[in-house]
Tab-separated table of C-alpha atoms in Angstrom:
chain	number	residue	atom	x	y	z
A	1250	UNK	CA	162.399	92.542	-14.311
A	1251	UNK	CA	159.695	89.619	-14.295
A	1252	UNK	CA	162.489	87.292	-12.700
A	1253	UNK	CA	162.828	89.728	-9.780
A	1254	UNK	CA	159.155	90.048	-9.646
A	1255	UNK	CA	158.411	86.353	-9.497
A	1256	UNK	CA	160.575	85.478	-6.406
A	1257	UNK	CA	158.788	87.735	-3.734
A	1258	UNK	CA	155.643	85.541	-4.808
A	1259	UNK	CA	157.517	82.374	-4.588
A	1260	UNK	CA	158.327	83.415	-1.517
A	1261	UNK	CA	154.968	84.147	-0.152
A	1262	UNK	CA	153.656	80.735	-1.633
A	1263	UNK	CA	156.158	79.057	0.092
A	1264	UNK	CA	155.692	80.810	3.725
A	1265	UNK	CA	151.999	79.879	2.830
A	1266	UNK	CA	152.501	76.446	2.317
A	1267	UNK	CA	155.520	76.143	5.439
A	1268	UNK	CA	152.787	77.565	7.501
A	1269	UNK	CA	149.687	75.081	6.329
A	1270	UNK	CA	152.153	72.212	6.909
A	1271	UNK	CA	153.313	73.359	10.654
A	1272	UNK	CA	149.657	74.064	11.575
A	1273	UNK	CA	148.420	70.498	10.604
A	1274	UNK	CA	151.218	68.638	12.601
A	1275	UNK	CA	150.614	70.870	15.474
A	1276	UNK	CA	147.038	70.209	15.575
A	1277	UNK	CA	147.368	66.269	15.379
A	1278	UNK	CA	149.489	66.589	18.503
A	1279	UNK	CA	147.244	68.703	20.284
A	1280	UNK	CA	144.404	65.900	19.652
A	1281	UNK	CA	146.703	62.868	20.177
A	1282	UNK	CA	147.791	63.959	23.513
A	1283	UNK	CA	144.276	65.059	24.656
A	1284	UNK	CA	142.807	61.360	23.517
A	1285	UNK	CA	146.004	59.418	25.191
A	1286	UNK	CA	145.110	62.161	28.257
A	1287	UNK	CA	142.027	60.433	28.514
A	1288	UNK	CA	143.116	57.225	28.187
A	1289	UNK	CA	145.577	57.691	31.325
A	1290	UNK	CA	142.697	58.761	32.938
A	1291	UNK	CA	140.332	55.664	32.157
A	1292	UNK	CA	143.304	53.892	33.582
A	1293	UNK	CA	144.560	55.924	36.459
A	1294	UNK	CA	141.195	56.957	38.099
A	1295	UNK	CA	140.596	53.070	39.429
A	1296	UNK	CA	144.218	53.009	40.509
A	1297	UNK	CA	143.310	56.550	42.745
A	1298	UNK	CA	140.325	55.108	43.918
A	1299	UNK	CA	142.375	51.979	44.799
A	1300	UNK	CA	144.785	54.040	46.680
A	1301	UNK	CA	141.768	56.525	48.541
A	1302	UNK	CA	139.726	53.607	49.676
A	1303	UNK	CA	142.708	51.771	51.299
A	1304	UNK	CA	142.836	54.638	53.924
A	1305	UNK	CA	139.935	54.488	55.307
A	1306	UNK	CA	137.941	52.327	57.540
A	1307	UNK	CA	135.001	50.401	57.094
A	1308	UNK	CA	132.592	53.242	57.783
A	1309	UNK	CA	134.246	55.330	55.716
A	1310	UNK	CA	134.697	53.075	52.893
A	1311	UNK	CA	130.882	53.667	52.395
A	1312	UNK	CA	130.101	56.500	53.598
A	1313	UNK	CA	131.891	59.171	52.511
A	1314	UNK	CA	132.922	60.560	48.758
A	1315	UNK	CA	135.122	57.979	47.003
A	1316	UNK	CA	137.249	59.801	45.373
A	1317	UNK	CA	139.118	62.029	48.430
A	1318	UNK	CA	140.443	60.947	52.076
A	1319	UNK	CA	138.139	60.660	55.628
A	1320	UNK	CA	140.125	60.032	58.385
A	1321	UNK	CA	142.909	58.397	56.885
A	1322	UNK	CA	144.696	55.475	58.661
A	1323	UNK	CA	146.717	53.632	56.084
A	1324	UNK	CA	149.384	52.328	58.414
A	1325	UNK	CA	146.665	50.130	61.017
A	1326	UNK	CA	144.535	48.988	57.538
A	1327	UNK	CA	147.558	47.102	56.308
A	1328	UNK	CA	148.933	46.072	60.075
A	1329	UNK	CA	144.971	44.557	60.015
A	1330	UNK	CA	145.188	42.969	56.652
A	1331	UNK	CA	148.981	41.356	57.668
A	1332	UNK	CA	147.411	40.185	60.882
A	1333	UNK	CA	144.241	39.141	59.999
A	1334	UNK	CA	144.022	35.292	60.454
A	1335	UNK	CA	146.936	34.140	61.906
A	1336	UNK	CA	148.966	36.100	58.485
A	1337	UNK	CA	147.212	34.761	56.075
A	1338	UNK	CA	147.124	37.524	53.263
A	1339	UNK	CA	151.405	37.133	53.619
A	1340	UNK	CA	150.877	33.291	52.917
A	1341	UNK	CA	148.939	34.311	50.037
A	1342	UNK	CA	151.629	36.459	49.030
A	1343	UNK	CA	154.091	34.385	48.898
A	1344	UNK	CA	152.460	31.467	46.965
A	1345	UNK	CA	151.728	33.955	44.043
A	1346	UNK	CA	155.639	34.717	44.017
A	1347	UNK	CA	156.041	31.413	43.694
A	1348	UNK	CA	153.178	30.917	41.213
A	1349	UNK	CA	153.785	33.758	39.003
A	1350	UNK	CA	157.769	33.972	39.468
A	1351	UNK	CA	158.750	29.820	39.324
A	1352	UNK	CA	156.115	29.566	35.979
A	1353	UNK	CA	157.272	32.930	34.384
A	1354	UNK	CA	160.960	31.972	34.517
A	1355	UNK	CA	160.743	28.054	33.469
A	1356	UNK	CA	158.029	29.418	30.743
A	1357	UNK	CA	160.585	31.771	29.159
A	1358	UNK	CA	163.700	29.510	29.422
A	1359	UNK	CA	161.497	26.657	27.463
A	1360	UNK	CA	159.634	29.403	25.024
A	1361	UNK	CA	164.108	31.030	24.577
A	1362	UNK	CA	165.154	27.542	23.433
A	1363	UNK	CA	162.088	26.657	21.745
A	1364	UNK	CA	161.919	29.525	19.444
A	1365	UNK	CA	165.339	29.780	19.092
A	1366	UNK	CA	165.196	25.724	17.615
A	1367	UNK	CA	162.373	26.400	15.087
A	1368	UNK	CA	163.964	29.706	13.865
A	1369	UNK	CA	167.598	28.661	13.171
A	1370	UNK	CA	167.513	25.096	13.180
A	1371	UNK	CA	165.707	22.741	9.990
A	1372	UNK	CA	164.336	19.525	10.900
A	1373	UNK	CA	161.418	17.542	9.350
A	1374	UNK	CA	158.471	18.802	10.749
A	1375	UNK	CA	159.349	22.103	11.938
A	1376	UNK	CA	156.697	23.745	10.301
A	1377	UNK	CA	153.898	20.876	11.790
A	1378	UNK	CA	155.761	21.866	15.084
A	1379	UNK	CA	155.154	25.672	14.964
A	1380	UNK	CA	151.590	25.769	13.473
A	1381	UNK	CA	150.416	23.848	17.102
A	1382	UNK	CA	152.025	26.415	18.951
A	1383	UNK	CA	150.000	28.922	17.099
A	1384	UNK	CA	147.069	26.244	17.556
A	1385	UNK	CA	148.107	26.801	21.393
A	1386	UNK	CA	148.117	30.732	20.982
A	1387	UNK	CA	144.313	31.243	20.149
A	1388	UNK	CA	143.081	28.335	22.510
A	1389	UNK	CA	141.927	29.557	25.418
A	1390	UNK	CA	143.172	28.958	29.026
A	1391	UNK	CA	140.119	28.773	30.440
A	1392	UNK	CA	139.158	25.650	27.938
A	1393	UNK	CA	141.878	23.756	29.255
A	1394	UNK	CA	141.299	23.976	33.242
A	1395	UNK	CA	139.129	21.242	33.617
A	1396	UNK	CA	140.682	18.567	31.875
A	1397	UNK	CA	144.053	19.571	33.466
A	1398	UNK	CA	142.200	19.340	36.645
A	1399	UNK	CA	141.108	15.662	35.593
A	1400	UNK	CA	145.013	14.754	34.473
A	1401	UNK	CA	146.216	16.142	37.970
A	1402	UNK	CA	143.674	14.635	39.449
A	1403	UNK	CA	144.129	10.981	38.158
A	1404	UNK	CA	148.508	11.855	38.732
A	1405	UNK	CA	147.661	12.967	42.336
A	1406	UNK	CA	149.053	16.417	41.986
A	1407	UNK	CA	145.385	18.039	42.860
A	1408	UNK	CA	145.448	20.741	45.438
A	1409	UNK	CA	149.233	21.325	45.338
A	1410	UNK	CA	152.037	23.758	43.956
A	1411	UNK	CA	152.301	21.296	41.374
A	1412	UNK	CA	148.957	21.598	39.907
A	1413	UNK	CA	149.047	25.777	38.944
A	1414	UNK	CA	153.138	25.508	38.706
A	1415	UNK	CA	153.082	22.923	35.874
A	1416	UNK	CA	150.586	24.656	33.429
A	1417	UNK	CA	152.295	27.382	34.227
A	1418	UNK	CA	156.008	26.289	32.593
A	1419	UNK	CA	154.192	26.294	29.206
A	1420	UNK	CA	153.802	29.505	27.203
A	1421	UNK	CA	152.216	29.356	23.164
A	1422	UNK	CA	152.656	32.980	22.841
A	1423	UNK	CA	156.262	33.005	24.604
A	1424	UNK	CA	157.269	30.294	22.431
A	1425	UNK	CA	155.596	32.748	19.025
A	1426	UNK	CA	157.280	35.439	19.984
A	1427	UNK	CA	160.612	34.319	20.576
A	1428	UNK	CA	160.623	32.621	17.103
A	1429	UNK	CA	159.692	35.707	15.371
A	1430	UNK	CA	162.241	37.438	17.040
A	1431	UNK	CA	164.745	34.754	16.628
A	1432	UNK	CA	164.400	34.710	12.764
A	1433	UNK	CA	164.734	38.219	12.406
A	1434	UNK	CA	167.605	39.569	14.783
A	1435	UNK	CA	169.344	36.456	15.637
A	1436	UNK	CA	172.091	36.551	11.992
A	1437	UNK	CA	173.033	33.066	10.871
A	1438	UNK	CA	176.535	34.518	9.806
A	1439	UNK	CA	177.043	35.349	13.522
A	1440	UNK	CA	176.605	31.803	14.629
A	1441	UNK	CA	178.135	30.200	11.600
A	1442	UNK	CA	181.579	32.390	12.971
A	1443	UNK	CA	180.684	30.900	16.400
A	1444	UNK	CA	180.801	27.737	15.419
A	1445	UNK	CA	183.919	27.798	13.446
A	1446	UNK	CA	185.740	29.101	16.702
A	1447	UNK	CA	184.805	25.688	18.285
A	1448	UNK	CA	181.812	27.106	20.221
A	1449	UNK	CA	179.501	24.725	21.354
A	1450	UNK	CA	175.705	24.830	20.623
A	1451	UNK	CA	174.939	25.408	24.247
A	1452	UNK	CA	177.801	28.313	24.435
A	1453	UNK	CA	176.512	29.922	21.533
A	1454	UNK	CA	172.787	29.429	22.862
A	1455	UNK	CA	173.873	31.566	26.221
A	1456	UNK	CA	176.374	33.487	25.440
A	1457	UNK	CA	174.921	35.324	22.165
A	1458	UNK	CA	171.252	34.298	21.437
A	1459	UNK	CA	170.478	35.171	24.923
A	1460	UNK	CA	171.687	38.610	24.996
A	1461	UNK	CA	170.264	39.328	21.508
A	1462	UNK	CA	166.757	37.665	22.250
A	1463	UNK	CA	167.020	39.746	25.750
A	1464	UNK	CA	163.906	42.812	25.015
A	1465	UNK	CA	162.248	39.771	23.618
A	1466	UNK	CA	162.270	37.367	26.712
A	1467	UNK	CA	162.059	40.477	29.184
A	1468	UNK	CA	158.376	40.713	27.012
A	1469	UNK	CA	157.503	36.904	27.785
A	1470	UNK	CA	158.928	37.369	31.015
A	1471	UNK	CA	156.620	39.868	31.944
A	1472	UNK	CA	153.655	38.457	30.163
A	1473	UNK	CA	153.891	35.430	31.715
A	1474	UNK	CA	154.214	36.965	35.345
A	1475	UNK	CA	151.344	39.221	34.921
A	1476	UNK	CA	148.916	36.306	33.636
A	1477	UNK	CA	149.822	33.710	36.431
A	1478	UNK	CA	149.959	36.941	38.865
A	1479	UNK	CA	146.074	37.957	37.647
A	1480	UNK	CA	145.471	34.302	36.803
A	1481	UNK	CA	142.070	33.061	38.666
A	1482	UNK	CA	140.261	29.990	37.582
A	1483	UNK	CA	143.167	27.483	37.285
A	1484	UNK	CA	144.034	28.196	41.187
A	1485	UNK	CA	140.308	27.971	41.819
A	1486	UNK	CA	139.667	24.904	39.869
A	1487	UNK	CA	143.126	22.923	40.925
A	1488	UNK	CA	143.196	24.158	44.869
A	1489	UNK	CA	141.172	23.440	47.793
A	1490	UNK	CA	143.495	24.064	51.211
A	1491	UNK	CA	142.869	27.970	51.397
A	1492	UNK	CA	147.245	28.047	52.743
A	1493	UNK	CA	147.697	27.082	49.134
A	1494	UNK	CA	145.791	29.923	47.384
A	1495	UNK	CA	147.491	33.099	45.159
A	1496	UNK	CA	146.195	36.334	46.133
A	1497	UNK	CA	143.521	36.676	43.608
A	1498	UNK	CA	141.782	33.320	44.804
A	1499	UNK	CA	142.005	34.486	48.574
A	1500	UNK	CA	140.721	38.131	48.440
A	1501	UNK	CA	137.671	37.052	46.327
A	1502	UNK	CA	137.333	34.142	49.236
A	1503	UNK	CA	137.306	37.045	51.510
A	1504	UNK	CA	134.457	38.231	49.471
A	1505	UNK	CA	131.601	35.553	50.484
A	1506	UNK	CA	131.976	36.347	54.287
A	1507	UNK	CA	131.949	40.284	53.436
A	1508	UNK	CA	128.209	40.659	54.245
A	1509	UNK	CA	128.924	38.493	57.818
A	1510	UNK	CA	132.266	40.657	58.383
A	1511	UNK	CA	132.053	43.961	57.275
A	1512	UNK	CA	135.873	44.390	58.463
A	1513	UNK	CA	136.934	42.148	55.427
A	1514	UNK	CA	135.562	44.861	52.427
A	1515	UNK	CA	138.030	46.901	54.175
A	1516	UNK	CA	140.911	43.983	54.324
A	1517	UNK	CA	139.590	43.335	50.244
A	1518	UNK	CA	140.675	47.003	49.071
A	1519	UNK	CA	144.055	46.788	51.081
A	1520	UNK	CA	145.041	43.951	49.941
A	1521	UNK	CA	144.286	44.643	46.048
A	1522	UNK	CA	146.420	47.795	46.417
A	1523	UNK	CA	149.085	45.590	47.844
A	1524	UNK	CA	148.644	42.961	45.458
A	1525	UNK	CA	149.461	45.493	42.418
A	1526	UNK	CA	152.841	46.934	43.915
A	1527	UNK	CA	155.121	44.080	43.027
A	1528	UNK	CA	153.369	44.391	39.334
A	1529	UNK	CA	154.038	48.017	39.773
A	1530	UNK	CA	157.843	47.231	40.827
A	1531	UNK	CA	158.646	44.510	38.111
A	1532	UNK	CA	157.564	47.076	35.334
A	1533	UNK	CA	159.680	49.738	36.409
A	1534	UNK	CA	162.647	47.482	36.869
A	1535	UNK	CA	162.532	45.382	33.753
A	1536	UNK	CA	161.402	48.606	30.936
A	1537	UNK	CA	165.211	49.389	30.750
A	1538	UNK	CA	165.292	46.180	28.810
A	1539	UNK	CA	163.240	46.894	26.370
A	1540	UNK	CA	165.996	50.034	25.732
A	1541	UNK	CA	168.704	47.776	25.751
A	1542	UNK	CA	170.527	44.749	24.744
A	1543	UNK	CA	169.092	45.598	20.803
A	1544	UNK	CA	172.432	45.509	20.125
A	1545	UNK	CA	174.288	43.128	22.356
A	1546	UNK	CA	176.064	40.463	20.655
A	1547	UNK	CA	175.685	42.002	16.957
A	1548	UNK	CA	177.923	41.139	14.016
A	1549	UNK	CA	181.097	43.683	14.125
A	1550	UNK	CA	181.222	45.333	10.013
């Protein structure tokens, strides 16, 4: 009798308890996708306003409500901004591909073999080698513009490709990464094998430790594009001939004749929404990455 009278409790208690623990989960998620709701929303309002103010015209552009369309004319904006002095903005273009897609693939080839050396190879001072890379990592960009400008400069590279390409090539927290990475999902008993089967150092290199270290150099990759993309004082510090400038350094030289031609405000908005599409594009494309190639090249049990 007291056993059969104890289990309807038990079960109550436990319903109880089932209940207190489904309510508290549900509840966290309610909060955590209002507060990352907001946070999309810090982030995606510019982007709308970005996207708005591109279709209108000068007028417009100040005179009306920022945040919806007046008279929109999208399509003769951007044949203005493509036009505008002799094609200038496409010149611009172009030299930030070059900037931002010639440094971000030399910078993660060099920061692939780098890490891959101070990870799974021991030489005398390895660690020396690795604790100025992390000396690289905090120093700041912006510390070292001048007196790359003054080593150009004395080399004659001043006011060319070469002068934002070359800085470019080198990436601290490329090389960091990859390291990390390297030590922890490259397996020594999967090159050891290699090696025994007569592979060379350089087979072994890009056959296997590329295709494991792939999310990893997608992530420098992109890091490095995106920072020589955005990047803004080197070019303005290092270049002088306006054909030579990246996209950043032209719009905001657009900027200083704004007040003399209002028709530029209108060719500055344009072109930033332009200028984020191919950031826009290489995200999309290279986040499948990230997914796979975890497990490319791993040791068979």
């Amino acid at each position: 009798m007291t056993a059969t009278m104890e289990r309807p409790t038990t079960t109550v208690h436990t319903r109880q308890k089932r209940g207190r623990l489904s309510a508290g989960p549900l509840s966290t998620r309610i909060i955590l996708t209002a507060v990352l709701g907001l946070i999309a929303i810090y982030f995606l309002v510019p982007v709308y306003w970005l996207i708005v103010s591109a279709t209108k015209n000068s007028t417009d552009l100040f005179g009306s409500f920022g945040l919806w369309f007046a008279h929109p004319q999208l399509l003769t904006n951007l044949g203005d901004l493509f036009s505008f002095d002799n094609h200038i903005y496409l010149r611009w273009g172009l030299n930030s591909i070059v900037y931002a897609g010639g440094g971000a693939l030399v910078a993660t080839a060099l920061a692939a073999g780098a890490g891959y050396g101070l990870a799974r190879f021991s030489f005398r001072g390895r660690e020396a080698v690795f604790n100025t890379v992390l000396a690289g990592v905090m120093l700041p960009q912006t510390a070292l513009a001048l007196p790359l400008y003054l080593l150009f400069a004395q080399a004659h590279l001043a006011n060319s490709y070469w002068a934002v390409l070359l800085p470019s090539f080198v990436s601290p927290f490329g090389v960091y990464l990859c390291r990390i990475y390297a030590d922890a999902a490259v397996p020594p008993g999967l090159l050891e094998a290699a090696r025994i089967d007569g592979a060379s150092e350089f087979a072994i290199f890009r056959r296997i430790v590329l295709r494991i270290m792939s999310p990893a150099l997608v992530t420098v990759f992109l890091f490095q594009f995106v920072g020589i993309w955005n990047n803004y004082f080197l070019p303005l510090v290092m270049l002088s001939d306006t054909k030579l400038y990246p996209i950043t350094l032209g719009l905001t030289s657009w900027q200083g004749f704004a007040s003399r031609q209002p028709l530029l405000y209108q060719l500055e908005v344009g072109g930033a929404l332009v200028s984020v599409i191919p950031l826009m594009i290489l995200i999309v494309v290279l986040q499948r990455f990230w997914r796979s190639g975890l497990t490319e090249g791993s040791v068979k049990a």
